[in-house]
Amino acid sequence: MKDWIEIAALDDIPRLGARVIRTDTMDVAIFRTRDDQVFALRDACPHRGGPLSQGIVHGTSVSCPLHNWKIDLASGQALGPDEGCTNVFATRVEDGKVYLALKAGEAAA
Amino acid sequence: MKQKLIVIGNGMAGMRAIEELLKLEPSLYDITVFGNEPHPNYNRIMLSPVLAGDKQVDDIILNPLEWYRDNGITLHTGNAVTEIDRVGQYVIDAAGDSHQYDRLLVATGSTPFMIPVPGADKQGVIGFRDIKDVDTMLEYAANHSRAVVIGGGLLGLEAANGLRTRGMEVTVVHLLDSLMERQLDKPAAALLKATLEERGLNFLMQAQTAEILGEGHVTGVRFADGSEVAADLVVMAVGIRPNVTLAKDAGIHCERGIVVNDTMQTFDPKIYAVGECVQHRGECYGLVAPLFEQARVAANHLAQIGIGRYEGSVTSTKLKVTGVDLFSAGEFNESGGDETLVLQDPAQGVYKKLVIRDNRIKGAVLYGDTMDGTWYFTLLREETDISAFRGTILFGQHDIGDAGHGDASASVMALPAGAEICGCNGVCKGDIVDAIGKKGLFTLEEVRAHTKASSSCGSCTGLVEAILAGTVGEGYDKAPSKKGMCGCTEHSHDDVIAAIRHSGLKSMQAVRDALDWKNPDGCAACRPALNYYLLAHWPGEYQDDAQSRFINERAHGNIQKDGTYSVVPRMFGGLCTADELRAIADVADKYRVPEMKVTGGQRIDMFGVKKEDLPAMWKDLSDAGFVSGHAYGKALRTVKTCAGKKWCRFGTQDSTGLGVQLEKMTWGSWMPHKFKLAVSGCPRNCAEATIKDFGVVCVDSGYELHIGGNGGIKVRVTDVLCKVDTEEEVLEYCAAFIQLYREEGHYLERTAPWVERVGLNHIKQKVVDDADNRKVLRERFLYSQTFAQVDPWKARAQGEQSHEFKPLRIA
Ligand SMILES: Cc1cc2nc3c(=O)[nH]c(=O)nc-3n(C[C@H](O)[C@H](O)[C@H](O)COP(=O)(O)OP(=O)(O)OC[C@H]3O[C@@H](n4cnc5c(N)ncnc54)[C@H](O)[C@@H]3O)c2cc1C
Ligand code: HEM
Ligand code: SF4
Ligand code: SF4
Ligand code: FES
């Protein structure tokens, strides 16, 4: 069982945009795509830790604001030709509310 | 079930098309490749350096066997396709097996033309086309002494030079009286011949081969006039013939080559063709750059995206003989009505000729100094009006103070591997050379993607191109004649701007639909550009899209490397009062700003502000009368002024006051790139107005207006636009100039490269000569300012876009 935490209404996150969640250990970026899919990544670019939440979202990827690496929202992987990845967290949208599973070991694949 | 794609010809064009296809649609097809040669795809143009001993065969493999395996491609090497059955949709290979296809790509290249004289079939008579030919030549060079190369063109001279380097005595036989007549005019050809003679090559000009002599094995060549030369090896390099036999036998329409349309489709819609075997709009090409463009288009259609079109190419050539610098492009022999510019320096062995028609370069021949070849080629391809720098054009790009490192290309190959090329991303020459070699990169775009060199400010582009040229050989670095704005579209910036203006497209979605965007959301490169173009062309109608702006413009601050922001309030003309300074000091205390600095733009920067604090801080600044300085935006930045007439003993006009007026008029406007102004009160120019996008230098009798300057990595001094008499005129010309740039500049193109691209004359015509147009431009600028001069800080302090600044809390 995952521990789902309610974090926001879907409409609190701009379409093709992101919001940041402060947790005790790190910042998590929550992204919303054009078709209302929601993804969560650790808010740190695999390159030099840039805040991915501040990047430009397109399709199901985000371009980092610092040096323009492209990160896949679903896997946290840098898209070619760059290499690296950041943590992914499971999300769920129900009745217009966004839920997040943060616990270690419960990161989505 | 997946569709089957069969490729005939495992060469440069065929595999390039497959690479492009895999990028677009990695799993649409089951791909099978047939290659007549026993090797995986290699870089054919590097055979010359292999022959000359500058490279090894292993160095020139482009797609190793693992590449085919990793991409699930079935490769048959040393196996020629012998028949295409179009009705049954299958091919038959050399072993007699048949293979079904849904789509077929023919890329069979070309074959060397062997002149049909008696004896041409003797042993020791070969062409120069593949690894096998090179192996044969190397073997002869080791065991024999005399070679004859028939053909004094590009290929023949590279073969001759290679054989000479390997120790053979070489005679080049040429039918005409001038070498490389398809690339060189006579003076350049004469210089080339002299250089090659010095290196020990012999030439027989105007010699028509009549017979190859020998019993079984060649012993010599006899000419039409009866004379003879002895030879152990004869290399025929008189030309190539598109390899169309297979296609022709299958009933596909062929003329000189396989005839294709602009989508690289043959007359059989299931069959595409690319490379030297193809004839497009009557042209057959024998250089890689156009073939790569063809490959990109074919891939696009094979991927069923279906929007690319190939419209033919202009090509340029360079001879790959170490130590001989030669470049040619376009129509290098003038015809009636053309003008020529010639620079000749026999002592230095330098010859340069440009053929000019209607102030545009039509052709170029360079010998001895080819540093500016790429630049001339760009001017030629883009049909740039050169009147503004025609007087000095032959001295090269560095002479006109271009925004790139045009002058460094010749010396770049001499740099050590550790030399830093891209200062922005800290990339050294060695990194670039390694990436080119290991990853098989061909284009500037690819080097940018893999190394990040030249991907930021772009001023090292010239250096990177030079490294690319020096590392992989000529022919590669030539960008396609018209570049798509980004990976999402084939359309250039100009196409997009024209469509927005003329078809009245008013939303990003409309632009993407009308111009067949590949990705529904666009990407991080085109979204900000489209957002800008729409904003600039439809003020008041288009709604700015925050999610299409880079974070700096979205958060109205400059993101710093630790994720904090800097805050720079506007100080008009750099003037300030004690109250204003006190207000800034109070804000700095209240929000514990860790560091402050006076910027080069004459205002105060507060660093290290947390994003959540921005709105409150802006509110305080706004209450004290400040607006945003837009220090973060592709927007009007600052107007720098000097002390001026009011205080300075040299001052001729009120430079400070004029600067304030200019900034009041222009602040808040969005631009293709950042835009800076300055006003100096006299020609001593303390405000550095001659390195600004728009600079004013006051003189006794009025105001000199300067445009297109910038500081930065490579300084460009402004061009003089004109002189005017009054402050009103300064404001009018400034508004008109800005508006022209806003409407015509490409996104992320500063005024310096824009002025160089469109030419100073163009700008003078629109802004100076045509008074009505100037007034219209100014009106449009002032109209758009009525929407733009809304302080973004105040709006956000009042709650606009508040989600941008507040982190979510876990509920
Ligand atoms: C020595 C040399 C130097 C050159 N220098 C330059 C240069 O400096 N700059 C430049 O731009 N260009 C240069 N070129 C030209 C460039 O190499 C060619 O334009 C390019 O390789 C053509 O690509 P292609 O795919 O059309 O043909 P190829 O690369 O020749 O590929 C065709 C392949 O198809 C195979 N094939 C043919 N028929 C069949 C069949 N029935 N079944 C299976 N396989 C088949 C052939 O064996 C061959 O491997 C040079 C060429 C040579 C030979
Ligand atoms: C070529 C690429 C350039 C880049 C990437 C660049 C980047 C930056 C950045 C990030 C800042 C903001 C620092 C901050 O406040 O957070 C800045 C400020 C500044 N830069 Fe540059 N800069 C470039 C070229 C130039 C050039 C050519 C000039 C001068 C001719 C220049 C003059 C300034 C000035 C005056 C400021 C202070 C800004 C102000 O008062 O608004 N920069 N630059
Ligand atoms: S530019 Fe001229 S007027 Fe202005 S401060 Fe310098 S010397 Fe004085
Ligand atoms: S402010 Fe400009 S010059 Fe200074 S480090 Fe940043 S980019 Fe470089
Ligand atoms: S930190 Fe993300 S690209 Fe450099």
Short mmCIF file of N, CA, C and O in Angstrom, two decimals, chain B residues 450-501:
data_model
loop_
_atom_site.label_atom_id
_atom_site.label_comp_id
_atom_site.label_asym_id
_atom_site.label_seq_id
_atom_site.Cartn_x
_atom_site.Cartn_y
_atom_site.Cartn_z
N HIS B 450 25.40 17.10 -28.36
CA HIS B 450 26.21 16.15 -27.61
C HIS B 450 27.22 16.81 -26.68
O HIS B 450 27.56 16.25 -25.66
N THR B 451 27.75 17.96 -27.04
CA THR B 451 28.80 18.54 -26.21
C THR B 451 28.35 19.80 -25.51
O THR B 451 29.01 20.27 -24.60
N LYS B 452 27.26 20.40 -25.97
CA LYS B 452 26.77 21.69 -25.48
C LYS B 452 27.62 22.85 -25.99
O LYS B 452 27.30 23.99 -25.74
N ALA B 453 28.71 22.55 -26.70
CA ALA B 453 29.49 23.65 -27.25
C ALA B 453 28.63 24.43 -28.22
O ALA B 453 27.88 23.85 -28.98
N SER B 454 28.73 25.74 -28.16
CA SER B 454 28.00 26.64 -29.06
C SER B 454 26.50 26.61 -28.86
O SER B 454 25.75 27.17 -29.64
N SER B 455 26.06 25.98 -27.76
CA SER B 455 24.60 25.90 -27.61
C SER B 455 24.07 27.04 -26.74
O SER B 455 22.88 27.14 -26.53
N SER B 456 24.97 27.86 -26.21
CA SER B 456 24.44 28.92 -25.36
C SER B 456 24.47 30.26 -26.06
O SER B 456 23.56 30.61 -26.78
N CYS B 457 25.58 31.01 -25.92
CA CYS B 457 25.55 32.34 -26.52
C CYS B 457 25.88 32.27 -28.00
O CYS B 457 25.63 33.20 -28.75
N GLY B 458 26.45 31.16 -28.45
CA GLY B 458 26.64 30.98 -29.88
C GLY B 458 27.83 31.71 -30.47
O GLY B 458 28.10 31.58 -31.66
N SER B 459 28.58 32.44 -29.67
CA SER B 459 29.66 33.20 -30.29
C SER B 459 30.83 32.30 -30.67
O SER B 459 31.70 32.71 -31.42
N CYS B 460 30.87 31.09 -30.19
CA CYS B 460 31.94 30.19 -30.59
C CYS B 460 31.54 29.33 -31.78
O CYS B 460 32.26 28.42 -32.17
N THR B 461 30.39 29.62 -32.37
CA THR B 461 29.90 28.81 -33.49
C THR B 461 30.94 28.68 -34.61
O THR B 461 31.16 27.59 -35.13
N GLY B 462 31.58 29.79 -34.94
CA GLY B 462 32.58 29.76 -36.01
C GLY B 462 33.70 28.79 -35.68
O GLY B 462 34.16 28.02 -36.54
N LEU B 463 34.14 28.81 -34.43
CA LEU B 463 35.22 27.90 -34.01
C LEU B 463 34.76 26.45 -34.09
O LEU B 463 35.48 25.58 -34.57
N VAL B 464 33.55 26.19 -33.61
CA VAL B 464 33.06 24.82 -33.63
C VAL B 464 32.92 24.33 -35.07
O VAL B 464 33.29 23.20 -35.40
N GLU B 465 32.43 25.21 -35.93
CA GLU B 465 32.30 24.81 -37.34
C GLU B 465 33.67 24.51 -37.93
O GLU B 465 33.84 23.56 -38.70
N ALA B 466 34.66 25.31 -37.54
CA ALA B 466 36.00 25.07 -38.07
C ALA B 466 36.54 23.72 -37.58
O ALA B 466 37.17 22.98 -38.33
N ILE B 467 36.27 23.39 -36.32
CA ILE B 467 36.73 22.10 -35.80
C ILE B 467 36.02 20.97 -36.52
O ILE B 467 36.62 19.96 -36.90
N LEU B 468 34.74 21.16 -36.75
CA LEU B 468 33.95 20.15 -37.46
C LEU B 468 34.54 19.94 -38.86
O LEU B 468 34.76 18.81 -39.29
N ALA B 469 34.79 21.03 -39.53
CA ALA B 469 35.33 20.94 -40.89
C ALA B 469 36.70 20.25 -40.87
O ALA B 469 36.99 19.37 -41.66
N GLY B 470 37.53 20.66 -39.90
CA GLY B 470 38.87 20.11 -39.84
C GLY B 470 38.89 18.65 -39.41
O GLY B 470 39.79 17.90 -39.74
N THR B 471 37.90 18.23 -38.66
CA THR B 471 37.89 16.89 -38.13
C THR B 471 37.22 15.89 -39.06
O THR B 471 37.71 14.81 -39.29
N VAL B 472 36.07 16.25 -39.58
CA VAL B 472 35.37 15.28 -40.42
C VAL B 472 35.52 15.56 -41.91
O VAL B 472 35.09 14.78 -42.73
N GLY B 473 36.11 16.67 -42.25
CA GLY B 473 36.28 16.94 -43.67
C GLY B 473 35.18 17.84 -44.17
O GLY B 473 34.16 18.02 -43.54
N GLU B 474 35.44 18.43 -45.31
CA GLU B 474 34.49 19.38 -45.88
C GLU B 474 33.22 18.70 -46.32
O GLU B 474 33.17 17.51 -46.56
N GLY B 475 32.22 19.49 -46.49
CA GLY B 475 30.99 18.92 -47.01
C GLY B 475 30.03 18.65 -45.88
O GLY B 475 28.83 18.61 -46.07
N TYR B 476 30.55 18.49 -44.67
CA TYR B 476 29.69 18.11 -43.56
C TYR B 476 29.03 19.26 -42.86
O TYR B 476 27.90 19.19 -42.47
N ASP B 477 29.82 20.31 -42.66
CA ASP B 477 29.33 21.33 -41.74
C ASP B 477 28.33 22.26 -42.40
O ASP B 477 27.80 23.13 -41.78
N LYS B 478 28.08 22.06 -43.67
CA LYS B 478 27.17 22.97 -44.34
C LYS B 478 25.75 22.71 -43.86
O LYS B 478 25.18 21.67 -44.08
N ALA B 479 25.24 23.71 -43.18
CA ALA B 479 23.88 23.57 -42.70
C ALA B 479 22.95 23.51 -43.90
O ALA B 479 23.27 24.02 -44.94
N PRO B 480 21.80 22.87 -43.74
CA PRO B 480 20.85 22.85 -44.85
C PRO B 480 20.50 24.28 -45.27
O PRO B 480 20.56 25.19 -44.46
N SER B 481 20.13 24.44 -46.53
CA SER B 481 20.01 25.81 -47.05
C SER B 481 18.99 26.63 -46.26
O SER B 481 19.13 27.81 -46.10
N LYS B 482 17.97 25.99 -45.78
CA LYS B 482 17.01 26.73 -44.98
C LYS B 482 16.80 25.94 -43.71
O LYS B 482 16.46 24.77 -43.75
N LYS B 483 16.99 26.61 -42.57
CA LYS B 483 16.92 25.85 -41.34
C LYS B 483 15.58 25.98 -40.69
O LYS B 483 15.04 27.06 -40.58
N GLY B 484 15.02 24.88 -40.22
CA GLY B 484 13.81 24.94 -39.44
C GLY B 484 14.10 25.69 -38.15
O GLY B 484 15.22 25.73 -37.67
N MET B 485 13.04 26.27 -37.59
CA MET B 485 13.21 27.07 -36.39
C MET B 485 13.71 26.22 -35.23
O MET B 485 14.51 26.65 -34.42
N CYS B 486 13.23 24.99 -35.16
CA CYS B 486 13.65 24.05 -34.12
C CYS B 486 13.25 22.68 -34.60
O CYS B 486 12.73 22.54 -35.70
N GLY B 487 13.45 21.67 -33.76
CA GLY B 487 13.12 20.31 -34.18
C GLY B 487 11.64 20.09 -34.47
O GLY B 487 11.27 19.09 -35.06
N CYS B 488 10.80 21.02 -34.05
CA CYS B 488 9.36 20.80 -34.21
C CYS B 488 8.86 21.15 -35.60
O CYS B 488 7.73 20.86 -35.93
N THR B 489 9.65 21.84 -36.39
CA THR B 489 9.14 22.33 -37.66
C THR B 489 10.24 22.46 -38.69
O THR B 489 11.40 22.65 -38.35
N GLU B 490 9.83 22.38 -39.94
CA GLU B 490 10.78 22.58 -41.03
C GLU B 490 10.81 24.06 -41.40
O GLU B 490 11.62 24.49 -42.20
N HIS B 491 9.88 24.83 -40.87
CA HIS B 491 9.77 26.22 -41.29
C HIS B 491 10.77 27.11 -40.57
O HIS B 491 11.01 26.95 -39.38
N SER B 492 11.34 28.05 -41.30
CA SER B 492 12.33 28.94 -40.72
C SER B 492 11.63 30.05 -39.94
O SER B 492 10.42 30.22 -40.03
N HIS B 493 12.42 30.82 -39.19
CA HIS B 493 11.86 31.96 -38.47
C HIS B 493 11.12 32.89 -39.42
O HIS B 493 10.02 33.34 -39.12
N ASP B 494 11.72 33.15 -40.57
CA ASP B 494 11.08 34.08 -41.51
C ASP B 494 9.74 33.54 -41.98
O ASP B 494 8.77 34.29 -42.11
N ASP B 495 9.68 32.24 -42.26
CA ASP B 495 8.40 31.64 -42.68
C ASP B 495 7.34 31.86 -41.62
O ASP B 495 6.20 32.20 -41.91
N VAL B 496 7.76 31.62 -40.36
CA VAL B 496 6.80 31.71 -39.27
C VAL B 496 6.31 33.14 -39.09
O VAL B 496 5.11 33.40 -38.96
N ILE B 497 7.25 34.09 -39.15
CA ILE B 497 6.86 35.49 -38.99
C ILE B 497 5.90 35.89 -40.11
O ILE B 497 4.86 36.52 -39.87
N ALA B 498 6.22 35.48 -41.34
CA ALA B 498 5.38 35.84 -42.48
C ALA B 498 3.99 35.24 -42.32
O ALA B 498 2.98 35.90 -42.58
N ALA B 499 3.94 33.99 -41.85
CA ALA B 499 2.63 33.35 -41.71
C ALA B 499 1.80 34.06 -40.64
O ALA B 499 0.60 34.28 -40.81
N ILE B 500 2.44 34.44 -39.54
CA ILE B 500 1.71 35.13 -38.46
C ILE B 500 1.14 36.44 -38.99
O ILE B 500 -0.01 36.78 -38.78
N ARG B 501 1.98 37.17 -39.75
CA ARG B 501 1.55 38.48 -40.21
C ARG B 501 0.51 38.37 -41.32
O ARG B 501 -0.53 38.99 -41.26
#
